[in-house]
Amino acid sequence: MMAAMTHASDTAGDMLREWRRRRRLSQLDLAGDAGVSARHLSYMECGRAAGSREMLLRLAERLAMPLRERNRLLLAAGYAPVHPERPLGAPDMAAARAAVDGVLAGHMPFPALAVDRHWTLVEANGAVAGLLTGVSAELLTPPVNVLRLSLHPKGLAPRIANFAEWRHHLLDRLNAQAEATGDPVLFALHRELSALPARTGRMPAAAANPIAVPLQLRVPESGMVLSLLSATTVFGTATEVTLSEMALECFYPADDETRAFFLNPAPETRS
């Protein structure tokens, strides 16, 4: 795992060098992609030359830097940020909030939720609450981290039938996200969750789940095992920071029994 990025005293050159290395690009590679000489890029990284606002944005785009980091790069170089950041409840975000609400409501009766860049729960539809029986109140006290909720022994972990497989999937995904973004909060979260009890159990053969890794969740009273596939939706054209960092996690039935459970809920089995 690569190291988390430090933010205290980074210069624009420090940031460019760190992101270039994070993307495993040479100065020559990045310079060619951005249409700048390798010498000028070298001078920018070591502080001997200052890049224009347009040049910094071009480099940031080639480096696939998150919008939050692009703003920070501009600020480090003495320029004003270009990507606004607003809370989801702000008037200017009404259309985005309506889109989120629409996806969550439209996915009923199946579970769906929205999370921010640190996997903090933003909103969930009614089907999610029905799956949280037995979860400790401390894990449901805002801010709720959905990865912690899934892997913690006081959370859903005891009810996840394929826990070893699901844990491996979530930690791999979190590690990839942390390395791609350099976010120190994600690195810390990965360390925390990796230290939680792993439980015993073998990883199933890859052929056992040829399509995707399901979440196999036991219903407490009936003992039925729900099998759910997840799909992630992001706002791919976002130019606002909060919206660019939001993801919608929608769960779909992976078998007929799970589909029937949600489409025809029986009170005695919906604990």
Short mmCIF file of C-alpha atoms in Angstrom, two decimals:
data_model
loop_
_atom_site.label_atom_id
_atom_site.label_comp_id
_atom_site.label_asym_id
_atom_site.label_seq_id
_atom_site.Cartn_x
_atom_site.Cartn_y
_atom_site.Cartn_z
CA MET A 1 0.00 0.00 0.00
CA MET A 2 1.27 3.44 -0.90
CA ALA A 3 1.56 6.08 1.78
CA ALA A 4 -1.18 8.57 2.51
CA MET A 5 -0.60 12.05 1.22
CA THR A 6 0.53 14.78 3.60
CA HIS A 7 -1.20 18.13 3.40
CA ALA A 8 0.38 20.41 5.97
CA SER A 9 3.02 22.20 3.90
CA ASP A 10 2.80 20.75 0.39
CA THR A 11 3.80 23.10 -2.40
CA ALA A 12 2.28 22.84 -5.85
CA GLY A 13 5.48 21.14 -7.01
CA ASP A 14 5.31 18.63 -4.14
CA MET A 15 1.75 17.80 -5.07
CA LEU A 16 2.52 17.32 -8.76
CA ARG A 17 5.44 15.04 -7.97
CA GLU A 18 3.42 13.00 -5.47
CA TRP A 19 0.47 12.53 -7.82
CA ARG A 20 2.76 11.70 -10.74
CA ARG A 21 4.41 8.99 -8.67
CA ARG A 22 1.04 7.78 -7.43
CA ARG A 23 -0.02 7.34 -11.05
CA ARG A 24 3.32 5.66 -11.79
CA LEU A 25 4.24 8.10 -14.54
CA SER A 26 7.67 9.43 -15.42
CA GLN A 27 8.18 13.15 -15.93
CA LEU A 28 8.57 12.43 -19.63
CA ASP A 29 5.27 10.53 -19.76
CA LEU A 30 3.31 13.23 -17.97
CA ALA A 31 4.97 16.03 -19.90
CA GLY A 32 4.07 14.38 -23.19
CA ASP A 33 0.45 13.85 -22.11
CA ALA A 34 0.09 17.46 -20.96
CA GLY A 35 1.93 19.10 -23.86
CA VAL A 36 4.71 20.60 -21.77
CA SER A 37 8.45 20.01 -21.89
CA ALA A 38 9.89 17.53 -19.41
CA ARG A 39 12.39 20.20 -18.31
CA HIS A 40 9.62 22.68 -17.49
CA LEU A 41 7.72 20.01 -15.56
CA SER A 42 10.90 19.20 -13.65
CA TYR A 43 11.35 22.88 -12.80
CA MET A 44 7.72 23.06 -11.64
CA GLU A 45 8.13 20.05 -9.36
CA CYS A 46 11.28 21.39 -7.72
CA GLY A 47 9.92 24.92 -7.37
CA ARG A 48 12.19 26.61 -9.92
CA ALA A 49 9.25 27.49 -12.17
CA ALA A 50 5.63 28.37 -11.49
CA GLY A 51 2.95 26.85 -13.66
CA SER A 52 0.08 28.90 -14.99
CA ARG A 53 -3.43 28.19 -13.76
CA GLU A 54 -4.29 26.56 -17.08
CA MET A 55 -1.15 24.41 -17.02
CA LEU A 56 -1.85 23.19 -13.49
CA LEU A 57 -5.40 22.26 -14.40
CA ARG A 58 -4.19 20.42 -17.49
CA LEU A 59 -1.67 18.46 -15.44
CA ALA A 60 -4.30 17.73 -12.78
CA GLU A 61 -6.64 16.38 -15.44
CA ARG A 62 -3.95 14.12 -16.91
CA LEU A 63 -3.22 12.87 -13.38
CA ALA A 64 -6.92 12.19 -12.75
CA MET A 65 -6.73 14.13 -9.52
CA PRO A 66 -10.00 14.34 -7.54
CA LEU A 67 -11.65 17.76 -7.73
CA ARG A 68 -10.84 18.43 -4.08
CA GLU A 69 -7.16 17.89 -4.80
CA ARG A 70 -7.28 20.07 -7.92
CA ASN A 71 -8.57 22.93 -5.77
CA ARG A 72 -5.80 22.30 -3.27
CA LEU A 73 -3.19 22.32 -6.05
CA LEU A 74 -4.41 25.70 -7.26
CA LEU A 75 -4.40 27.13 -3.75
CA ALA A 76 -0.86 25.88 -3.18
CA ALA A 77 0.20 27.73 -6.34
CA GLY A 78 -1.54 30.93 -5.26
CA TYR A 79 -4.64 30.63 -7.45
CA ALA A 80 -8.29 30.56 -6.44
CA PRO A 81 -10.00 27.13 -6.60
CA VAL A 82 -12.28 26.52 -9.57
CA HIS A 83 -14.51 23.71 -8.27
CA PRO A 84 -17.19 24.81 -5.80
CA GLU A 85 -17.99 22.76 -2.70
CA ARG A 86 -21.45 22.93 -1.18
CA PRO A 87 -23.42 20.81 1.28
CA LEU A 88 -25.95 18.54 -0.38
CA GLY A 89 -28.75 20.50 1.26
CA ALA A 90 -27.71 23.82 -0.31
CA PRO A 91 -30.24 25.44 -2.68
CA ASP A 92 -27.83 25.12 -5.61
CA MET A 93 -27.70 21.35 -5.01
CA ALA A 94 -31.46 20.83 -5.26
CA ALA A 95 -31.23 19.02 -8.60
CA ALA A 96 -28.48 16.73 -7.33
CA ARG A 97 -30.39 15.98 -4.14
CA ALA A 98 -33.51 15.21 -6.17
CA ALA A 99 -31.48 12.83 -8.34
CA VAL A 100 -30.15 11.01 -5.27
CA ASP A 101 -33.62 10.81 -3.72
CA GLY A 102 -35.05 9.59 -7.00
CA VAL A 103 -32.55 6.76 -7.38
CA LEU A 104 -33.00 5.59 -3.78
CA ALA A 105 -36.80 5.72 -3.97
CA GLY A 106 -36.90 4.16 -7.42
CA HIS A 107 -34.79 1.22 -6.26
CA MET A 108 -37.39 0.15 -3.71
CA PRO A 109 -38.16 -2.49 -2.58
CA PHE A 110 -34.47 -3.36 -2.85
CA PRO A 111 -31.82 -1.75 -0.60
CA ALA A 112 -29.90 1.32 -1.76
CA LEU A 113 -27.85 3.98 -0.03
CA ALA A 114 -25.72 7.05 -0.75
CA VAL A 115 -22.26 7.54 0.76
CA ASP A 116 -19.60 10.25 0.70
CA ARG A 117 -15.90 9.86 -0.09
CA HIS A 118 -15.18 8.35 3.35
CA TRP A 119 -18.08 5.86 3.17
CA THR A 120 -20.16 7.92 5.57
CA LEU A 121 -23.87 7.32 5.10
CA VAL A 122 -25.64 10.27 3.49
CA GLU A 123 -29.05 8.72 2.92
CA ALA A 124 -30.67 5.29 2.59
CA ASN A 125 -34.02 4.00 1.40
CA GLY A 126 -36.49 2.14 3.59
CA ALA A 127 -35.28 -1.31 2.59
CA VAL A 128 -31.91 -0.76 4.26
CA ALA A 129 -33.37 -0.27 7.74
CA GLY A 130 -35.00 -3.69 7.55
CA LEU A 131 -31.59 -5.35 7.22
CA LEU A 132 -30.06 -3.79 10.34
CA THR A 133 -31.66 -5.95 13.01
CA GLY A 134 -29.25 -6.63 15.87
CA VAL A 135 -26.72 -3.96 14.93
CA SER A 136 -25.31 -2.10 17.92
CA ALA A 137 -26.77 1.37 18.46
CA GLU A 138 -23.26 2.85 18.62
CA LEU A 139 -22.65 1.87 14.99
CA LEU A 140 -25.94 3.48 13.95
CA THR A 141 -25.24 6.80 15.66
CA PRO A 142 -24.38 9.45 13.05
CA PRO A 143 -22.01 9.74 11.35
CA VAL A 144 -22.52 6.13 10.26
CA ASN A 145 -19.67 4.52 8.33
CA VAL A 146 -21.16 1.77 6.18
CA LEU A 147 -17.93 -0.22 5.85
CA ARG A 148 -17.49 -0.27 9.62
CA LEU A 149 -21.15 -1.24 9.94
CA SER A 150 -20.55 -4.16 7.58
CA LEU A 151 -17.31 -5.56 9.05
CA HIS A 152 -17.60 -4.80 12.76
CA PRO A 153 -18.47 -7.73 15.09
CA LYS A 154 -21.23 -5.55 16.60
CA GLY A 155 -22.52 -4.76 13.13
CA LEU A 156 -23.59 -7.00 10.26
CA ALA A 157 -20.49 -9.21 10.37
CA PRO A 158 -22.01 -12.06 12.47
CA ARG A 159 -24.87 -12.36 9.95
CA ILE A 160 -22.77 -12.35 6.77
CA ALA A 161 -22.63 -15.97 5.59
CA ASN A 162 -19.69 -15.40 3.23
CA PHE A 163 -17.87 -13.06 5.59
CA ALA A 164 -14.31 -14.00 4.56
CA GLU A 165 -15.10 -13.35 0.91
CA TRP A 166 -17.08 -10.15 1.58
CA ARG A 167 -14.42 -8.79 3.95
CA HIS A 168 -11.68 -9.44 1.39
CA HIS A 169 -13.74 -7.68 -1.29
CA LEU A 170 -14.44 -4.59 0.83
CA LEU A 171 -10.87 -4.23 2.08
CA ASP A 172 -9.48 -4.59 -1.44
CA ARG A 173 -11.90 -1.97 -2.70
CA LEU A 174 -11.05 0.40 0.15
CA ASN A 175 -7.32 -0.10 -0.39
CA ALA A 176 -7.66 0.68 -4.10
CA GLN A 177 -9.66 3.82 -3.31
CA ALA A 178 -7.11 4.98 -0.72
CA GLU A 179 -4.21 4.48 -3.12
CA ALA A 180 -6.03 6.19 -5.97
CA THR A 181 -6.92 9.26 -3.91
CA GLY A 182 -4.11 9.44 -1.33
CA ASP A 183 -6.77 10.28 1.27
CA PRO A 184 -5.32 9.81 4.79
CA VAL A 185 -8.79 9.18 6.22
CA LEU A 186 -9.24 6.20 3.90
CA PHE A 187 -5.82 4.82 4.81
CA ALA A 188 -6.72 5.11 8.51
CA LEU A 189 -10.08 3.45 7.89
CA HIS A 190 -8.37 0.59 6.06
CA ARG A 191 -6.02 0.06 9.00
CA GLU A 192 -8.91 0.12 11.45
CA LEU A 193 -11.07 -2.33 9.53
CA SER A 194 -8.17 -4.65 8.75
CA ALA A 195 -7.57 -4.97 12.50
CA LEU A 196 -11.13 -6.10 13.21
CA PRO A 197 -11.66 -9.83 13.83
CA ALA A 198 -11.55 -11.73 10.56
CA ARG A 199 -13.36 -14.84 11.83
CA THR A 200 -12.56 -18.29 10.54
CA GLY A 201 -13.64 -19.64 7.24
CA ARG A 202 -12.11 -20.39 3.88
CA MET A 203 -12.32 -18.19 0.84
CA PRO A 204 -14.51 -19.90 -1.77
CA ALA A 205 -13.11 -20.85 -5.14
CA ALA A 206 -13.34 -18.11 -7.74
CA ALA A 207 -15.65 -20.27 -9.84
CA ALA A 208 -18.22 -20.34 -7.02
CA ASN A 209 -19.24 -16.79 -7.88
CA PRO A 210 -18.47 -16.35 -11.59
CA ILE A 211 -20.31 -13.04 -11.98
CA ALA A 212 -19.62 -10.93 -8.88
CA VAL A 213 -19.05 -11.19 -5.13
CA PRO A 214 -22.46 -11.28 -3.44
CA LEU A 215 -23.39 -10.08 0.02
CA GLN A 216 -24.93 -13.13 1.66
CA LEU A 217 -26.86 -11.91 4.68
CA ARG A 218 -28.78 -14.12 7.13
CA VAL A 219 -32.27 -13.09 8.22
CA PRO A 220 -32.16 -13.46 12.04
CA GLU A 221 -35.42 -15.23 12.82
CA SER A 222 -35.91 -17.39 9.74
CA GLY A 223 -32.26 -18.20 9.08
CA MET A 224 -32.81 -17.51 5.38
CA VAL A 225 -29.72 -16.25 3.56
CA LEU A 226 -30.31 -13.30 1.27
CA SER A 227 -27.92 -13.02 -1.68
CA LEU A 228 -27.37 -9.51 -3.02
CA LEU A 229 -25.23 -8.06 -5.81
CA SER A 230 -24.15 -4.44 -5.52
CA ALA A 231 -23.80 -1.81 -8.23
CA THR A 232 -22.12 1.57 -7.74
CA THR A 233 -23.36 4.74 -9.44
CA VAL A 234 -21.39 8.01 -9.47
CA PHE A 235 -22.01 11.41 -11.03
CA GLY A 236 -19.51 11.09 -13.83
CA THR A 237 -19.74 14.67 -15.10
CA ALA A 238 -19.72 16.41 -11.71
CA THR A 239 -17.80 19.70 -11.48
CA GLU A 240 -18.76 20.31 -7.83
CA VAL A 241 -16.67 18.67 -5.11
CA THR A 242 -19.41 17.15 -2.92
CA LEU A 243 -21.25 15.64 -5.88
CA SER A 244 -18.04 14.28 -7.41
CA GLU A 245 -17.31 12.39 -4.18
CA MET A 246 -20.74 10.83 -3.73
CA ALA A 247 -21.58 7.26 -4.66
CA LEU A 248 -24.87 5.38 -4.74
CA GLU A 249 -24.68 1.73 -3.70
CA CYS A 250 -27.66 -0.23 -5.03
CA PHE A 251 -28.23 -3.89 -4.13
CA TYR A 252 -29.99 -6.33 -6.45
CA PRO A 253 -31.27 -9.86 -5.73
CA ALA A 254 -28.81 -12.51 -6.87
CA ASP A 255 -31.38 -15.32 -6.78
CA ASP A 256 -35.12 -15.89 -6.98
CA GLU A 257 -35.52 -16.48 -3.25
CA THR A 258 -33.97 -13.12 -2.40
CA ARG A 259 -36.11 -11.37 -5.02
CA ALA A 260 -39.26 -12.94 -3.56
CA PHE A 261 -38.22 -11.90 -0.04
CA PHE A 262 -38.23 -8.23 -1.01
CA LEU A 263 -41.15 -8.31 -3.46
CA ASN A 264 -43.45 -10.29 -1.14
CA PRO A 265 -42.31 -9.50 2.41
CA ALA A 266 -43.71 -11.69 5.16
CA PRO A 267 -43.80 -9.91 8.54
CA GLU A 268 -42.64 -12.96 10.42
CA THR A 269 -39.48 -13.20 8.33
CA ARG A 270 -38.69 -9.47 8.13
CA SER A 271 -36.99 -8.96 11.50
#
